[in-house]
Structures are given as C-alpha cells and as structure tokens.
C-alpha cells in the first residue's frame, strides 16, 4: 500500500448532494490521492457504490458485515488506513451521531476510530442546518479539531432557499489538501498568542474599546495547535468560541492582559501579539454606574503599558511577532515598529481600507522582518495565520 500516495477516506451520507461527491472523488484521484469511499446505507439510495468504485478504482464499503471472507477488512481497517477522512455530504443525522460518539455503521465507526484529521462538509435543508441542536453538534465537532466547511446559501433540492447547499467541490478539495499537508513543525513548542481588543472600564457598564474581533489571533492560535504546539491564547472580549486545542485566558483590560501574558512569556518559544490593546484607560473607573445627570464633562485618560515593547526590551529569547494597524505609510511604519519594539516580525495592514481588516474574514498584510518585506495577497485569516507561523518557524530555526 505504500506507493507514496496519501489515503483519503471519503464518507458519503444520504443526501441528494451525494451526486456531487462523484466530482469530489474524481478531483481527489486526479490530485494523486488514493481514495476509499465508505457510504451509509441511505447514501446508496442516491448514488450506486458501483459509481464510486469505478471513479476511485478501489472497493467501496457500506456494510460492516461484508460477506467476502477477506481477513484484512475489519471494522476499523479504513480508520487505520486513512491519512484523512472527509465526509461529504454530511447529513444532520450523521453530524449528530459523530458528535455523540455513536458508531452504528461503517462510516460512523470509521469516523470514531480514526486518528486522522476529519473534514466535514454538511448539506441539508436550511431549517435542519439552523436548528440549535445541529449548530451545537457542529460546534462540538469543531472543538474536537474537525474542519467543518459551512454549507452555502442558495436554492435547495427541497425547494427552500437558504444555507444548506454542499460547499463547492473546489473548496472541499482545498480544505482536504490543506489538512493533508499540515506539518507538525511546532511539536513540543510553546506558543503564546494575544487576540481581540481590550475593554477599559469607565464604570461597571461602560467602557472604551475598539473594533477588533479577535479573528486573526484565534486563527493563529488554532493553527499553532494543529501544528503541534502547546498554545496559550490570551484574549480580550470576543464572541468567538475557544479554538481547538488551546488553553484560553479571557481578560477585559490591558492591565489584565499584561499580567496574563507576562505569567506565560518566559516559557514561550513564539509570541504572537495580535491583540488591539487599548493605548489608554480612564484614570479612574467609577464603582457605581454614573447617572446621566452626573456625567463628567471630561474623562481623564492614562497610558496603558505597551506589553509588546516590554517583551521586546526583556529579550526573552522567544520569536516575537507584533502587529501594526496603519492608515498610511504602512511599510515605513512597520519597519520603525520592528526596530522600536525589538520584534522579529511585524504583520502590518492598512486599516484605512473599509472592506478589509477589523471583523472581516479576509485581510491583506505585509510581513516585515529585518531582512525582507513580503506583500501577501488578500487571504482568508486562516491562511494569513499559516503564513505568519511559517515565518515564525523559520525564525525559530535560525536561532
Ligand atoms: O504601537 P502599536 O499599538 O501600533 O503596536 C501594535 C502592536 O503592539 C501589536 O502587536 C499590539 O498587540 C502591541 N501592543 C501591546 N500593548 C499595547 C499596545 C500595543 O502589546 N499597550
């Protein structure tokens, strides 16, 4: 079996989108993977196993009780063979079963038994997708490290319009490729990440804050964990759920963030400071809610400590990555920040562009080190996280 090809187990469940999995199997075979298809009984109502057998040139498994007496096939043989398992389409029912650890057919048994990465592309009726219970099950799968490719919006086979269509074959192939080549180059390393903005209290209900969503920092933390690192994520208030495999400390203020960061900085091999820390805080925060009639004409502000500068000055030995949100002269300002804060890498972006940056899923950044300036294309934040960690690993190796 070791001809150098990776084995992708493709799980097919019982939805009309199963016909699109034929294209997925073709694309994966064309890209050089060995593809082994496992189907639920319901999936065989939509596409015949013979179709997948022909496209993959491999046997297709449906039942756990195959009557061919082949000693090598047993209930977890596919799980052991898999370098990656992708389930497309994945119904609400199978999502629920996997989220709860059920294993009552060959597909769910394989999903439970395998230690390979799992990619799931759900497809279903919009109401089934939106149900709390489905969303909770999806969140459970994500929290365990599965990559879930959200269904897209459009006309559904049942006539409804909404999200529920299987993601495009190209995006599934892309996710499979990214997972299949994921390197474990941060194994044994400690990575400390800051994310989000901080909230600086004026009184118990009001604060000074900013638009940072935390998306970039969370993506860096999750990617570092997938690459084998022990990850501490210190984040300001963010609606995002804890990323897979990270130890998360949620703070409110810059002072709390500083304390949480300094407690973990010495152990870190890589520190990525993506948080948009408030530069100022109200000098005094009222312990009671300020009444409308008592509103002060002015709020006196005090400087917050610059956590990144402090780490740079300590020169603790970790690869130090800072961020620079600029509205003009992005490259010059990033270079100046690299020097001033003693960083190894500055990730700079132009926040004057209203379409990119805060809260969006994509961004265009400049990576500035002492030796080079690299201008990346507009990329999803997960891809930017990969690029940042690629550079950080390289800088770590040069130490
Ligand atoms: O100086 P400026 O705020 O533009 O620098 C941004 C970088 O410094 C980011 O990496 C941010 O996380 C970090 N920073 C910090 N503490 C502050 C302000 C910014 O760590 N008080």
Coordinates of C-alpha atoms in Angstrom, one line a residue, residues 1-373:
X1 CA 0.0 0.0 0.0
X2 CA 3.0 2.4 0.4
X3 CA 3.3 3.8 -3.1
X4 CA 3.7 7.3 -1.6
X5 CA 0.1 8.3 -2.1
X6 CA -2.0 9.5 0.8
X7 CA -5.2 7.7 1.5
X8 CA -8.3 9.8 1.7
X9 CA -11.4 8.1 3.1
X10 CA -14.4 9.8 1.6
X11 CA -17.6 9.2 3.6
X12 CA -20.9 9.7 1.7
X13 CA -24.1 10.1 3.6
X14 CA -27.7 10.1 2.4
X15 CA -28.4 13.5 0.8
X16 CA -29.1 14.5 -2.7
X17 CA -25.8 16.3 -2.8
X18 CA -24.2 12.9 -2.9
X19 CA -24.1 13.2 -6.7
X20 CA -21.6 16.0 -6.3
X21 CA -19.3 13.6 -4.3
X22 CA -18.6 11.8 -7.6
X23 CA -16.9 15.0 -8.8
X24 CA -15.1 15.3 -5.5
X25 CA -13.8 11.7 -5.8
X26 CA -12.6 12.4 -9.4
X27 CA -10.8 15.5 -8.3
X28 CA -9.0 13.8 -5.4
X29 CA -7.9 10.9 -7.6
X30 CA -6.7 13.4 -10.2
X31 CA -4.7 15.2 -7.4
X32 CA -2.9 11.9 -6.7
X33 CA -4.7 10.6 -3.6
X34 CA -5.8 7.0 -3.1
X35 CA -9.5 7.4 -2.4
X36 CA -11.5 4.9 -0.5
X37 CA -15.2 5.5 -0.3
X38 CA -17.4 4.5 2.6
X39 CA -21.2 5.0 2.3
X40 CA -24.1 4.9 4.6
X41 CA -27.0 2.7 3.6
X42 CA -29.0 5.8 2.8
X43 CA -26.3 7.2 0.5
X44 CA -26.6 4.1 -1.7
X45 CA -30.2 5.2 -2.5
X46 CA -28.8 8.3 -4.2
X47 CA -25.6 7.0 -5.9
X48 CA -24.7 3.4 -6.5
X49 CA -21.5 2.1 -4.9
X50 CA -20.5 0.9 -8.3
X51 CA -20.2 4.6 -9.4
X52 CA -17.7 5.3 -6.7
X53 CA -15.9 2.0 -7.2
X54 CA -15.4 3.0 -10.9
X55 CA -14.3 6.5 -10.1
X56 CA -11.9 5.6 -7.3
X57 CA -10.7 2.2 -8.7
X58 CA -11.0 0.9 -5.1
X59 CA -13.5 -1.2 -3.3
X60 CA -16.4 0.7 -1.7
X61 CA -17.6 -0.2 1.8
X62 CA -21.1 0.1 3.0
X63 CA -21.7 -2.7 5.5
X64 CA -19.7 -3.8 8.5
X65 CA -20.8 -7.3 7.7
X66 CA -19.2 -7.9 4.3
X67 CA -19.7 -11.5 3.3
X68 CA -16.5 -11.7 1.3
X69 CA -14.1 -13.5 3.6
X70 CA -11.2 -11.1 3.4
X71 CA -9.2 -11.2 6.6
X72 CA -7.7 -7.8 6.1
X73 CA -11.1 -6.0 6.1
X74 CA -12.4 -5.5 9.6
X75 CA -14.4 -2.8 11.3
X76 CA -11.6 -0.3 11.8
X77 CA -9.4 -1.1 8.8
X78 CA -10.5 2.0 7.0
X79 CA -9.9 4.1 10.1
X80 CA -6.3 2.8 10.3
X81 CA -5.6 3.3 6.6
X82 CA -6.9 6.9 6.5
X83 CA -4.4 9.8 6.3
X84 CA -7.5 11.9 6.3
X85 CA -11.3 11.4 6.3
X86 CA -13.7 13.7 4.6
X87 CA -17.5 13.3 4.9
X88 CA -19.3 15.0 2.0
X89 CA -22.2 15.5 2.0
X90 CA -22.7 15.1 5.8
X91 CA -26.3 15.0 6.9
X92 CA -27.6 16.4 10.2
X93 CA -28.1 12.9 11.4
X94 CA -24.5 11.8 10.8
X95 CA -23.2 15.1 12.3
X96 CA -25.3 14.3 15.4
X97 CA -24.0 10.7 15.6
X98 CA -20.4 11.6 15.3
X99 CA -20.7 14.5 17.8
X100 CA -22.1 12.0 20.3
X101 CA -19.6 9.2 19.5
X102 CA -22.1 6.7 18.0
X103 CA -20.8 4.1 15.7
X104 CA -23.6 2.0 14.3
X105 CA -22.4 1.6 10.7
X106 CA -19.1 1.5 8.9
X107 CA -19.0 5.3 8.2
X108 CA -19.6 6.4 11.8
X109 CA -17.4 3.6 13.1
X110 CA -14.5 4.8 10.9
X111 CA -15.1 8.4 11.9
X112 CA -14.9 7.4 15.6
X113 CA -12.0 5.1 15.3
X114 CA -9.7 7.1 13.1
X115 CA -7.0 9.4 14.5
X116 CA -6.7 11.1 11.1
X117 CA -7.9 14.7 10.6
X118 CA -11.6 14.9 9.8
X119 CA -13.1 17.3 7.3
X120 CA -16.9 17.6 7.2
X121 CA -18.9 19.3 4.5
X122 CA -22.6 19.4 5.7
X123 CA -25.5 19.6 3.3
X124 CA -29.1 19.7 4.4
X125 CA -32.4 21.6 4.5
X126 CA -31.9 25.1 5.8
X127 CA -34.2 24.6 8.8
X128 CA -32.3 21.5 9.8
X129 CA -29.0 23.4 9.5
X130 CA -30.2 26.3 11.5
X131 CA -31.6 24.3 14.4
X132 CA -29.8 24.9 17.7
X133 CA -29.1 21.3 18.1
X134 CA -27.4 21.0 14.8
X135 CA -25.3 24.1 15.4
X136 CA -24.4 22.7 18.8
X137 CA -23.3 19.4 17.3
X138 CA -21.2 21.3 14.7
X139 CA -19.6 23.3 17.4
X140 CA -18.7 20.1 19.3
X141 CA -17.1 18.7 16.1
X142 CA -15.1 21.9 15.6
X143 CA -14.0 22.0 19.3
X144 CA -12.5 18.5 18.7
X145 CA -10.5 19.7 15.7
X146 CA -12.7 18.8 12.8
X147 CA -12.7 21.2 9.9
X148 CA -16.3 22.0 9.1
X149 CA -16.8 23.6 5.7
X150 CA -20.0 25.6 6.1
X151 CA -22.7 24.9 3.5
X152 CA -23.5 27.8 1.1
X153 CA -26.7 29.8 0.5
X154 CA -28.9 29.1 -2.4
X155 CA -31.9 27.1 -3.7
X156 CA -32.1 23.7 -2.0
X157 CA -33.4 20.5 -3.6
X158 CA -36.5 20.6 -1.3
X159 CA -37.4 24.0 -2.8
X160 CA -36.4 26.1 0.2
X161 CA -33.9 28.9 -0.2
X162 CA -31.2 29.4 2.4
X163 CA -27.9 28.0 3.6
X164 CA -27.7 24.2 3.3
X165 CA -26.1 23.6 -0.1
X166 CA -22.9 21.5 -0.1
X167 CA -19.8 23.7 -0.4
X168 CA -18.2 23.7 -3.8
X169 CA -16.1 20.7 -4.7
X170 CA -13.1 23.1 -5.1
X171 CA -13.4 24.4 -1.6
X172 CA -13.6 20.8 -0.2
X173 CA -10.6 19.7 -2.2
X174 CA -8.7 22.8 -0.9
X175 CA -9.6 22.0 2.7
X176 CA -8.5 18.4 2.2
X177 CA -5.2 19.5 0.6
X178 CA -4.5 21.9 3.5
X179 CA -5.2 19.3 6.1
X180 CA -3.3 16.5 4.3
X181 CA -0.1 18.5 4.2
X182 CA -0.3 20.1 7.6
X183 CA 3.1 19.8 9.1
X184 CA 3.7 19.3 12.8
X185 CA 6.6 21.7 12.9
X186 CA 5.6 23.3 16.3
X187 CA 5.6 19.9 18.1
X188 CA 6.9 20.4 21.6
X189 CA 7.0 24.2 21.3
X190 CA 5.1 26.8 23.4
X191 CA 3.2 29.5 21.5
X192 CA 1.6 32.4 23.3
X193 CA -0.9 34.5 21.3
X194 CA -2.9 37.6 22.2
X195 CA -6.1 38.5 20.4
X196 CA -9.0 40.8 20.4
X197 CA -9.4 44.3 21.8
X198 CA -9.4 45.3 25.4
X199 CA -12.3 47.0 27.3
X200 CA -11.2 49.8 29.6
X201 CA -14.0 50.5 32.1
X202 CA -15.5 53.9 32.7
X203 CA -18.0 52.5 35.2
X204 CA -19.5 49.0 35.6
X205 CA -21.5 49.2 32.4
X206 CA -19.5 51.5 30.1
X207 CA -16.0 51.1 28.6
X208 CA -13.6 52.4 26.0
X209 CA -12.9 49.7 23.4
X210 CA -12.2 49.1 19.7
X211 CA -13.5 47.1 16.7
X212 CA -11.1 44.1 17.0
X213 CA -13.0 40.8 16.6
X214 CA -10.1 38.5 17.6
X215 CA -10.4 36.5 14.3
X216 CA -6.7 36.7 13.3
X217 CA -5.3 35.9 16.8
X218 CA -7.8 33.0 17.2
X219 CA -6.8 31.7 13.7
X220 CA -3.1 31.8 14.7
X221 CA -3.8 30.0 18.0
X222 CA -5.8 27.3 16.3
X223 CA -3.2 26.8 13.5
X224 CA -0.4 26.6 16.0
X225 CA -2.3 23.9 18.0
X226 CA -2.9 22.0 14.8
X227 CA 0.9 22.1 14.1
X228 CA 1.6 20.5 17.4
X229 CA 2.3 23.5 19.8
X230 CA 1.1 23.9 23.3
X231 CA -0.9 27.1 22.9
X232 CA -1.9 29.8 25.4
X233 CA -4.3 32.3 24.0
X234 CA -4.9 35.5 26.0
X235 CA -7.9 37.3 24.5
X236 CA -9.9 40.4 25.2
X237 CA -13.7 40.1 25.0
X238 CA -14.6 38.2 21.8
X239 CA -17.7 36.3 20.6
X240 CA -15.5 33.6 19.1
X241 CA -15.5 30.2 20.8
X242 CA -12.3 28.7 22.3
X243 CA -10.2 27.5 19.4
X244 CA -9.5 23.7 19.2
X245 CA -6.6 22.5 21.5
X246 CA -5.7 25.9 23.1
X247 CA -5.6 27.0 26.7
X248 CA -7.6 30.2 26.7
X249 CA -7.5 33.0 29.2
X250 CA -10.2 35.6 28.7
X251 CA -9.5 39.1 30.1
X252 CA -11.1 42.5 29.9
X253 CA -8.4 45.2 30.3
X254 CA -4.9 45.9 29.1
X255 CA -3.6 45.5 32.6
X256 CA -5.2 42.1 33.0
X257 CA -3.8 41.1 29.5
X258 CA -0.3 42.2 30.6
X259 CA -0.4 40.1 33.7
X260 CA -1.7 37.0 31.8
X261 CA 1.0 37.5 29.1
X262 CA 3.9 38.1 31.5
X263 CA 3.0 35.0 33.5
X264 CA 3.5 32.8 30.4
X265 CA 6.1 34.7 28.4
X266 CA 9.2 33.0 29.8
X267 CA 8.0 29.6 28.7
X268 CA 7.2 30.7 25.2
X269 CA 9.2 29.8 22.0
X270 CA 6.9 32.0 19.9
X271 CA 4.8 35.0 21.0
X272 CA 2.3 36.4 18.5
X273 CA 0.8 39.7 19.8
X274 CA -2.2 40.3 17.6
X275 CA -4.4 42.0 20.2
X276 CA -5.5 45.5 19.6
X277 CA -4.7 46.7 23.1
X278 CA -6.2 50.0 24.1
X279 CA -3.5 52.5 24.5
X280 CA -5.3 54.5 27.1
X281 CA -7.7 53.7 30.0
X282 CA -9.8 56.1 32.1
X283 CA -7.6 57.1 35.0
X284 CA -10.4 56.2 37.5
X285 CA -13.3 53.9 36.9
X286 CA -16.4 54.6 38.9
X287 CA -17.5 51.7 41.0
X288 CA -21.2 52.7 40.5
X289 CA -23.0 53.4 37.3
X290 CA -22.6 57.1 36.5
X291 CA -26.0 58.7 36.4
X292 CA -27.0 60.7 33.3
X293 CA -27.2 63.8 35.4
X294 CA -23.7 63.3 36.9
X295 CA -22.0 62.8 33.6
X296 CA -18.5 64.2 33.7
X297 CA -17.6 66.8 31.1
X298 CA -14.3 65.1 30.5
X299 CA -12.8 61.7 31.1
X300 CA -9.1 61.8 32.1
X301 CA -7.1 59.1 30.4
X302 CA -4.0 57.3 31.5
X303 CA -1.5 55.4 29.2
X304 CA -1.6 51.7 29.3
X305 CA 1.6 49.8 29.4
X306 CA 2.9 48.6 26.0
X307 CA 3.1 44.9 26.5
X308 CA 4.9 44.2 23.3
X309 CA 7.6 46.8 23.9
X310 CA 8.1 45.3 27.4
X311 CA 8.6 41.8 26.0
X312 CA 10.9 43.2 23.3
X313 CA 13.0 45.0 25.9
X314 CA 13.3 41.9 28.0
X315 CA 14.7 40.0 25.0
X316 CA 13.4 36.7 26.5
X317 CA 14.6 34.6 23.5
X318 CA 11.2 33.9 22.0
X319 CA 10.4 34.7 18.4
X320 CA 8.4 37.9 18.8
X321 CA 5.7 38.8 16.3
X322 CA 4.0 42.2 16.6
X323 CA 1.1 43.7 14.6
X324 CA 0.8 47.1 13.1
X325 CA -2.5 48.6 12.0
X326 CA -1.7 51.6 10.0
X327 CA -3.7 54.1 7.9
X328 CA -0.7 55.4 5.8
X329 CA 2.9 54.7 5.0
X330 CA 2.3 51.1 6.1
X331 CA 5.8 49.8 5.2
X332 CA 7.8 52.6 6.8
X333 CA 5.8 52.5 10.0
X334 CA 6.1 48.7 10.2
X335 CA 9.8 48.9 9.8
X336 CA 10.0 51.5 12.5
X337 CA 7.9 49.4 14.8
X338 CA 10.1 46.3 14.2
X339 CA 13.1 48.3 15.5
X340 CA 11.3 50.2 18.3
X341 CA 9.6 47.2 19.8
X342 CA 12.6 44.8 19.1
X343 CA 10.3 42.3 17.2
X344 CA 11.4 39.6 14.8
X345 CA 8.4 40.0 12.6
X346 CA 5.8 42.7 12.1
X347 CA 2.4 41.9 10.5
X348 CA 1.2 45.1 9.0
X349 CA -2.1 46.0 7.5
X350 CA -3.8 49.1 6.1
X351 CA -6.9 49.7 8.2
X352 CA -8.0 52.6 6.0
X353 CA -9.5 50.0 3.6
X354 CA -13.1 49.6 4.8
X355 CA -13.6 46.2 3.2
X356 CA -10.6 44.5 4.9
X357 CA -9.3 44.3 8.4
X358 CA -11.4 44.6 11.6
X359 CA -14.1 41.9 11.8
X360 CA -13.8 40.7 8.3
X361 CA -12.7 37.1 7.3
X362 CA -10.0 38.3 4.9
X363 CA -7.1 40.7 5.1
X364 CA -4.1 41.8 3.1
X365 CA -0.9 42.1 5.1
X366 CA 2.7 42.9 4.8
X367 CA 5.2 40.7 6.6
X368 CA 8.2 42.7 7.6
X369 CA 11.4 41.1 9.1
X370 CA 14.9 42.6 9.4
X371 CA 15.8 41.1 6.0
X372 CA 12.7 41.2 3.9
X373 CA 9.3 42.8 3.2

